Coordinates of C-alpha atoms in Angstrom, one line a residue:
M341 CA 0.0 0.0 0.0
R342 CA 1.1 3.5 -0.8
G343 CA -0.6 6.8 0.0
R344 CA -4.2 7.0 1.0
T345 CA -6.0 3.7 0.4
S346 CA -8.7 1.5 1.8
R347 CA -7.7 -1.6 3.8
Q348 CA -9.8 -3.9 1.5
A349 CA -11.0 -3.6 -2.1
H350 CA -14.4 -2.0 -2.7
A351 CA -15.0 -0.9 0.9
D352 CA -14.2 2.1 3.1
L353 CA -12.9 4.3 0.4
P354 CA -10.8 7.3 1.5
E355 CA -13.0 10.4 1.8
G356 CA -13.3 12.3 -1.5
T357 CA -12.0 9.5 -3.7
V358 CA -13.3 7.0 -6.2
E359 CA -11.8 3.5 -6.7
E360 CA -10.5 2.1 -9.9
E361 CA -9.4 -1.5 -10.4
H362 CA -6.5 -1.9 -12.8
G363 CA -6.5 -5.6 -13.4
R364 CA -5.3 -8.3 -15.7
E365 CA -6.9 -11.5 -17.0
G366 CA -10.4 -10.2 -16.6
F367 CA -10.9 -10.1 -12.8
A368 CA -8.8 -13.2 -12.2
G369 CA -5.2 -11.9 -12.5
P370 CA -2.9 -9.4 -10.8
A371 CA -4.6 -6.2 -9.9
S372 CA -4.1 -2.9 -8.1
H373 CA -6.7 -0.5 -6.8
L374 CA -6.1 3.2 -7.5
Y375 CA -7.9 5.8 -5.4
R376 CA -8.5 8.9 -7.5
L377 CA -9.8 12.4 -6.9
H378 CA -11.9 12.2 -10.1
P379 CA -13.8 9.5 -11.9
P380 CA -11.6 8.2 -14.8
T381 CA -14.6 8.4 -17.1
G382 CA -14.9 12.1 -16.6
W383 CA -13.5 12.9 -20.0
D384 CA -14.5 15.7 -22.4
E385 CA -14.3 13.5 -25.5
V386 CA -12.9 10.2 -26.8
D387 CA -11.8 9.9 -30.4
G388 CA -10.5 6.7 -32.0
P389 CA -11.3 3.0 -32.1
L390 CA -11.7 2.6 -28.3
R391 CA -14.7 4.9 -28.2
P392 CA -17.5 3.2 -26.2
H393 CA -20.8 2.4 -28.0
A394 CA -24.4 1.9 -27.1
L395 CA -26.4 0.0 -29.8
D396 CA -30.1 0.2 -29.9
T397 CA -31.1 -3.2 -31.4
G398 CA -34.8 -2.1 -31.4
R399 CA -33.9 0.1 -34.4
L400 CA -33.2 -3.0 -36.5
P401 CA -36.3 -4.0 -38.5
M402 CA -38.2 -7.1 -37.7
E403 CA -37.3 -9.3 -40.6
G404 CA -39.4 -11.9 -42.4
P405 CA -39.0 -15.7 -42.6
E406 CA -35.9 -15.3 -44.8
A407 CA -33.8 -13.6 -42.2
L408 CA -30.4 -14.8 -40.8
P409 CA -28.6 -13.2 -37.9
V410 CA -27.4 -9.6 -38.4
A411 CA -23.8 -9.4 -37.1
L412 CA -23.1 -6.4 -34.9
L413 CA -19.7 -7.3 -33.4
V414 CA -17.1 -9.8 -34.7
N415 CA -13.6 -11.1 -34.1
E416 CA -11.7 -14.2 -34.9
D417 CA -13.4 -16.2 -32.0
L418 CA -17.0 -15.0 -32.0
R419 CA -19.8 -13.2 -33.7
V420 CA -22.4 -11.3 -31.8
S421 CA -25.6 -10.8 -33.7
Q422 CA -29.3 -9.8 -33.5
W423 CA -31.7 -12.3 -35.1
S424 CA -35.3 -11.4 -35.6
V425 CA -37.8 -14.1 -36.7
S426 CA -41.5 -13.3 -37.3
E427 CA -42.7 -16.8 -38.3
A428 CA -41.4 -20.2 -39.0
P429 CA -39.3 -20.2 -42.2
A430 CA -39.9 -22.7 -44.9
W431 CA -36.2 -23.8 -44.7
F432 CA -33.9 -25.2 -42.0
F433 CA -30.6 -23.8 -40.8
R434 CA -27.2 -25.4 -40.0
D435 CA -24.4 -23.3 -38.6
A436 CA -21.2 -25.0 -39.6
D437 CA -19.1 -22.0 -38.3
G438 CA -19.4 -22.9 -34.6
D439 CA -21.7 -23.5 -31.6
L440 CA -24.6 -21.1 -31.5
L441 CA -25.9 -19.6 -28.2
L442 CA -29.3 -17.8 -28.5
F443 CA -30.7 -15.6 -25.8
V444 CA -34.5 -14.9 -26.2
H445 CA -35.2 -11.2 -25.6
R446 CA -38.7 -11.2 -27.0
G447 CA -41.2 -13.7 -28.4
E448 CA -42.2 -17.3 -28.1
G449 CA -42.1 -20.4 -30.2
V450 CA -40.3 -23.7 -30.7
L451 CA -36.6 -24.3 -31.6
E452 CA -37.1 -27.3 -33.9
T453 CA -34.0 -29.5 -34.1
E454 CA -33.1 -32.9 -35.4
Y455 CA -32.7 -34.0 -31.7
G456 CA -36.3 -32.9 -31.0
P457 CA -38.1 -29.6 -30.2
L458 CA -37.5 -27.1 -27.4
R459 CA -40.2 -24.6 -26.5
Y460 CA -38.7 -21.1 -25.8
R461 CA -39.8 -18.0 -24.1
P462 CA -38.2 -14.7 -23.0
G463 CA -35.2 -15.2 -20.8
D464 CA -34.2 -18.6 -22.3
Y465 CA -30.7 -19.5 -23.3
L466 CA -30.7 -22.0 -26.2
V467 CA -27.4 -23.7 -27.1
V468 CA -27.3 -25.3 -30.6
P469 CA -24.2 -27.4 -31.2
R470 CA -22.2 -26.7 -34.3
G471 CA -23.7 -28.4 -37.4
T472 CA -27.1 -29.1 -35.8
T473 CA -30.0 -28.8 -38.3
H474 CA -32.6 -26.6 -36.7
R475 CA -35.3 -23.9 -37.3
V476 CA -36.6 -21.1 -35.1
A477 CA -40.4 -21.6 -35.5
A478 CA -41.7 -18.4 -33.9
T479 CA -45.3 -18.3 -32.8
A480 CA -44.9 -14.6 -31.6
A481 CA -42.4 -12.1 -33.1
T482 CA -39.1 -13.1 -31.8
R483 CA -35.9 -11.2 -31.1
L484 CA -32.7 -13.2 -30.3
L485 CA -29.2 -12.2 -29.2
A486 CA -27.0 -14.7 -31.0
V487 CA -23.4 -15.5 -30.0
E488 CA -21.5 -17.8 -32.3
A489 CA -18.3 -19.5 -31.2
L490 CA -16.4 -19.4 -34.5
G491 CA -14.7 -22.7 -34.9
G492 CA -15.2 -23.7 -31.3
S493 CA -17.6 -25.0 -28.7
I494 CA -19.7 -23.4 -25.9
G495 CA -19.9 -25.1 -22.6
L496 CA -20.5 -24.6 -18.9
P497 CA -17.7 -23.2 -16.7
D498 CA -15.8 -24.9 -13.9
R499 CA -17.5 -23.6 -10.7
G500 CA -14.4 -24.3 -8.7
L501 CA -14.9 -23.9 -4.9
L502 CA -18.6 -23.0 -5.4
G503 CA -19.3 -26.5 -6.6
R504 CA -21.1 -27.6 -9.8
H505 CA -24.6 -26.7 -8.6
A506 CA -23.8 -23.0 -8.2
L507 CA -25.8 -20.4 -10.2
F508 CA -28.1 -23.1 -11.5
D509 CA -28.4 -26.8 -10.9
P510 CA -27.5 -28.8 -14.0
A511 CA -30.8 -30.7 -13.4
V512 CA -32.8 -27.7 -14.6
V513 CA -31.1 -27.9 -18.1
E514 CA -33.6 -29.2 -20.6
V515 CA -32.6 -31.3 -23.6
P516 CA -35.1 -32.4 -26.4
E517 CA -37.1 -35.6 -26.8
P518 CA -37.1 -37.0 -30.4
D519 CA -40.0 -35.9 -32.5
P520 CA -39.4 -37.6 -35.9
H521 CA -41.1 -36.4 -39.0
D522 CA -41.6 -39.0 -41.7
E523 CA -42.7 -36.8 -44.6
A524 CA -42.0 -36.7 -48.4
G525 CA -41.5 -33.5 -50.3
T526 CA -38.8 -30.9 -51.0
F527 CA -37.0 -29.7 -47.9
E528 CA -34.3 -27.1 -47.9
V529 CA -31.4 -26.8 -45.5
R530 CA -29.2 -23.7 -45.6
V531 CA -25.7 -24.4 -44.3
L532 CA -23.5 -21.4 -43.1
R533 CA -19.8 -21.9 -43.4
A534 CA -17.2 -19.1 -43.5
G535 CA -19.9 -16.5 -44.0
A536 CA -21.3 -18.2 -47.2
I537 CA -24.5 -20.2 -47.6
T538 CA -24.7 -23.6 -49.2
T539 CA -28.2 -24.9 -50.0
V540 CA -29.1 -28.6 -49.6
R541 CA -32.4 -30.0 -50.7
Y542 CA -33.8 -33.3 -49.5
P543 CA -36.8 -35.4 -50.7
F544 CA -37.6 -36.2 -47.1
H545 CA -38.0 -34.1 -43.9
P546 CA -34.6 -33.5 -42.3
L547 CA -35.9 -33.8 -38.7
D548 CA -36.4 -37.5 -39.0
V549 CA -34.4 -38.7 -35.9
V550 CA -36.2 -41.4 -33.9
G551 CA -33.7 -41.5 -31.0
W552 CA -30.4 -40.2 -29.8
K553 CA -27.8 -40.9 -27.1
G554 CA -24.6 -39.1 -26.1
D555 CA -23.4 -35.9 -24.4
L556 CA -23.8 -33.5 -27.3
A557 CA -27.3 -32.0 -27.8
P558 CA -29.2 -28.7 -27.9
L559 CA -30.2 -27.4 -24.5
R560 CA -32.4 -24.8 -22.8
V561 CA -32.1 -23.0 -19.5
N562 CA -34.0 -19.9 -18.3
V563 CA -32.7 -17.0 -16.3
D564 CA -35.6 -17.5 -13.9
D565 CA -33.8 -20.7 -12.8
F566 CA -30.6 -18.7 -11.8
R567 CA -29.6 -18.4 -8.1
P568 CA -26.9 -15.8 -8.2
V569 CA -23.9 -15.9 -5.9
T570 CA -23.9 -12.7 -3.7
S571 CA -22.3 -11.3 -0.7
P572 CA -23.7 -8.7 1.8
R573 CA -20.2 -7.4 2.5
Y574 CA -18.3 -7.5 -0.8
H575 CA -19.1 -6.4 -4.3
L576 CA -18.5 -9.5 -6.5
P577 CA -16.9 -9.0 -9.9
P578 CA -18.9 -10.0 -13.1
S579 CA -16.8 -13.2 -13.4
A580 CA -18.7 -14.6 -10.4
H581 CA -21.8 -14.8 -12.7
T582 CA -20.1 -16.7 -15.6
T583 CA -22.6 -18.9 -17.3
F584 CA -21.0 -20.2 -20.5
V585 CA -17.4 -20.3 -21.8
G586 CA -16.1 -20.5 -25.3
P587 CA -12.7 -20.2 -27.0
G588 CA -11.5 -16.7 -26.3
F589 CA -14.7 -15.4 -24.6
V590 CA -17.1 -15.9 -21.6
V591 CA -20.8 -15.2 -21.2
A592 CA -22.1 -14.1 -17.8
T593 CA -25.7 -13.4 -16.6
F594 CA -26.6 -10.6 -14.3
A595 CA -29.9 -11.8 -12.7
P596 CA -32.1 -10.3 -10.0
R597 CA -30.2 -10.4 -6.7
P598 CA -29.9 -8.7 -3.3
L599 CA -27.4 -5.8 -3.1
E600 CA -24.8 -5.4 -0.4
T601 CA -26.1 -4.4 3.1
D602 CA -22.8 -3.3 4.6
P603 CA -22.9 0.6 4.5
A604 CA -19.1 0.7 3.9
V605 CA -19.2 -1.4 0.7
L606 CA -19.6 -0.3 -2.9
R607 CA -23.0 -1.3 -4.4
V608 CA -22.4 -0.2 -7.9
P609 CA -19.5 -1.6 -10.1
F610 CA -16.1 -0.1 -9.5
Y611 CA -14.4 1.7 -12.3
H612 CA -12.1 -0.6 -14.3
R613 CA -10.3 -0.9 -17.6
N614 CA -9.9 -4.6 -17.9
I615 CA -7.0 -4.4 -20.3
D616 CA -7.2 -8.0 -21.5
V617 CA -10.9 -8.1 -22.7
D618 CA -13.5 -6.2 -24.6
E619 CA -16.8 -6.0 -22.7
V620 CA -20.3 -6.3 -24.2
I621 CA -23.5 -6.1 -22.2
F622 CA -27.0 -6.8 -23.6
Y623 CA -29.8 -5.3 -21.5
H624 CA -32.8 -7.6 -21.4
R625 CA -35.2 -6.4 -18.7
G626 CA -35.5 -4.4 -15.5
E627 CA -33.8 -1.4 -14.0
F628 CA -30.1 -1.5 -14.8
F629 CA -28.5 -0.3 -11.6
S630 CA -25.2 0.9 -13.0
R631 CA -26.6 2.6 -16.1
V632 CA -28.8 5.6 -16.9
G633 CA -30.5 6.1 -20.3
I634 CA -30.1 2.5 -21.3
E635 CA -33.3 0.8 -22.4
E636 CA -34.3 -2.8 -22.7
G637 CA -32.9 -4.3 -25.9
M638 CA -29.8 -2.0 -26.0
L639 CA -26.2 -3.4 -26.1
T640 CA -23.1 -1.6 -24.8
F641 CA -19.6 -2.2 -26.1
H642 CA -16.6 -1.1 -24.1
P643 CA -13.3 -1.9 -25.7
A644 CA -10.3 -2.9 -23.6
G645 CA -8.0 -0.1 -22.6
I646 CA -10.7 2.6 -22.1
H647 CA -12.2 3.1 -18.6
H648 CA -15.8 2.2 -17.8
G649 CA -17.9 2.1 -14.8
P650 CA -21.1 3.6 -13.4
Q651 CA -22.5 6.8 -14.7
P652 CA -22.8 9.7 -12.3
Q653 CA -26.6 9.5 -12.0
A654 CA -26.3 5.8 -11.2
V655 CA -23.8 6.5 -8.4
E656 CA -26.1 9.2 -6.9
R657 CA -29.1 6.9 -7.2
S658 CA -27.2 4.1 -5.3
R659 CA -26.0 6.6 -2.6
A660 CA -29.6 7.9 -2.1
A661 CA -31.0 4.4 -1.8
G662 CA -28.6 3.4 0.9
P663 CA -27.4 -0.1 1.8
G664 CA -29.4 -3.2 0.8
G665 CA -32.2 -3.4 -1.7
R666 CA -32.2 -5.4 -4.9
A667 CA -30.7 -5.2 -8.4
D668 CA -33.8 -5.9 -10.5
E669 CA -32.2 -6.6 -13.8
V670 CA -31.4 -9.2 -16.3
A671 CA -28.5 -8.6 -18.6
V672 CA -26.1 -10.8 -20.7
N673 CA -22.4 -9.9 -20.4
I674 CA -19.8 -11.1 -23.0
D675 CA -16.1 -10.6 -22.4
A676 CA -13.9 -11.2 -25.4
R677 CA -10.2 -11.8 -25.3
R678 CA -9.4 -10.6 -28.8
P679 CA -10.5 -7.1 -30.0
L680 CA -14.1 -6.9 -31.3
R681 CA -14.9 -5.0 -34.5
L682 CA -18.2 -3.1 -34.9
T683 CA -19.9 -4.0 -38.2
A684 CA -21.6 -1.5 -40.5
A685 CA -25.0 -2.7 -39.1
G686 CA -23.7 -2.0 -35.6
E687 CA -22.4 1.4 -36.5
A688 CA -25.8 2.3 -38.0
I689 CA -27.6 1.8 -34.6
S690 CA -24.9 3.3 -32.4
D691 CA -25.8 6.3 -30.2
P692 CA -23.3 9.0 -31.0
D693 CA -23.9 10.7 -27.6
Y694 CA -23.2 7.6 -25.4
V695 CA -19.6 8.5 -24.9
R696 CA -20.7 11.7 -23.2
S697 CA -23.1 10.0 -20.8
W698 CA -20.5 9.9 -18.0
R699 CA -20.4 13.7 -17.8
Q700 CA -21.7 15.2 -14.5
P701 CA -25.2 16.5 -15.1

């Protein structure tokens, strides 16, 4: 310790200071805590590729049955997209680029797969293994956040000391029962590989599987089944909520949870500049306790190297509320090891004023 500091991270900050965590390896590596006189997000302007973005996915049109996911952010390991489906398409889809993780933001329907069907509703995560023939058969207009593990697999994380039943018991994970279709006709399967579509036509229904066995299958789990890990006396980092892992990225879920009750402890996220990962958050529902001006269906993108943390109004709101209470929010956090690039579709729905949202009102 040097100078004026707290004895422990995220608690009892020296009077008149804000805390910043300068850490490596996400929140798992070496770190120092810097006690500053001013929030490190109190800039006048940011110019260049590290400028933070807020994307309003609600501005993307609801597409018809021919739609494929619209990529918003990409790197060599993953593709983050918005997928809107208004009805069941006449064709089936097979993603040969990687495992596909779908988060249901709006709508209801059935994920039809060759393993069998999975009914979906808002708040569902649907994992579709690479190369699985499937179709999103929407019965109500559906908006999905899509995360593709390019060339890799998506799985559950090692829970470590918490044990394998932390966050959610694997027993709540649903896998499909076979529902074979024995039909003749012309059936089209569109296969995505390296960004290009190959069309395959069959004289029989492609979902004709009468049985399956093994440890590779589509799955469904809903955020309402989550039991978040919390502490009344310590503000846990986002990594405590890690839900899925892929090559070069992790996905965490911020679910409704009690806030810290110790009056000395930070209740909003500490300022940080996780230098090893880009951070993406998709806001599904609720009141997002660390943000102001962010609506349901928006997505924020904070590149590595630039500070981020709570906006001034969120800090004041937390201070006025006092210890305790609840974070009534559901959001999906994606941390990517390699730099993400904003696509043209992402740029088109980016709020140009977001970078100035940390200014003092």
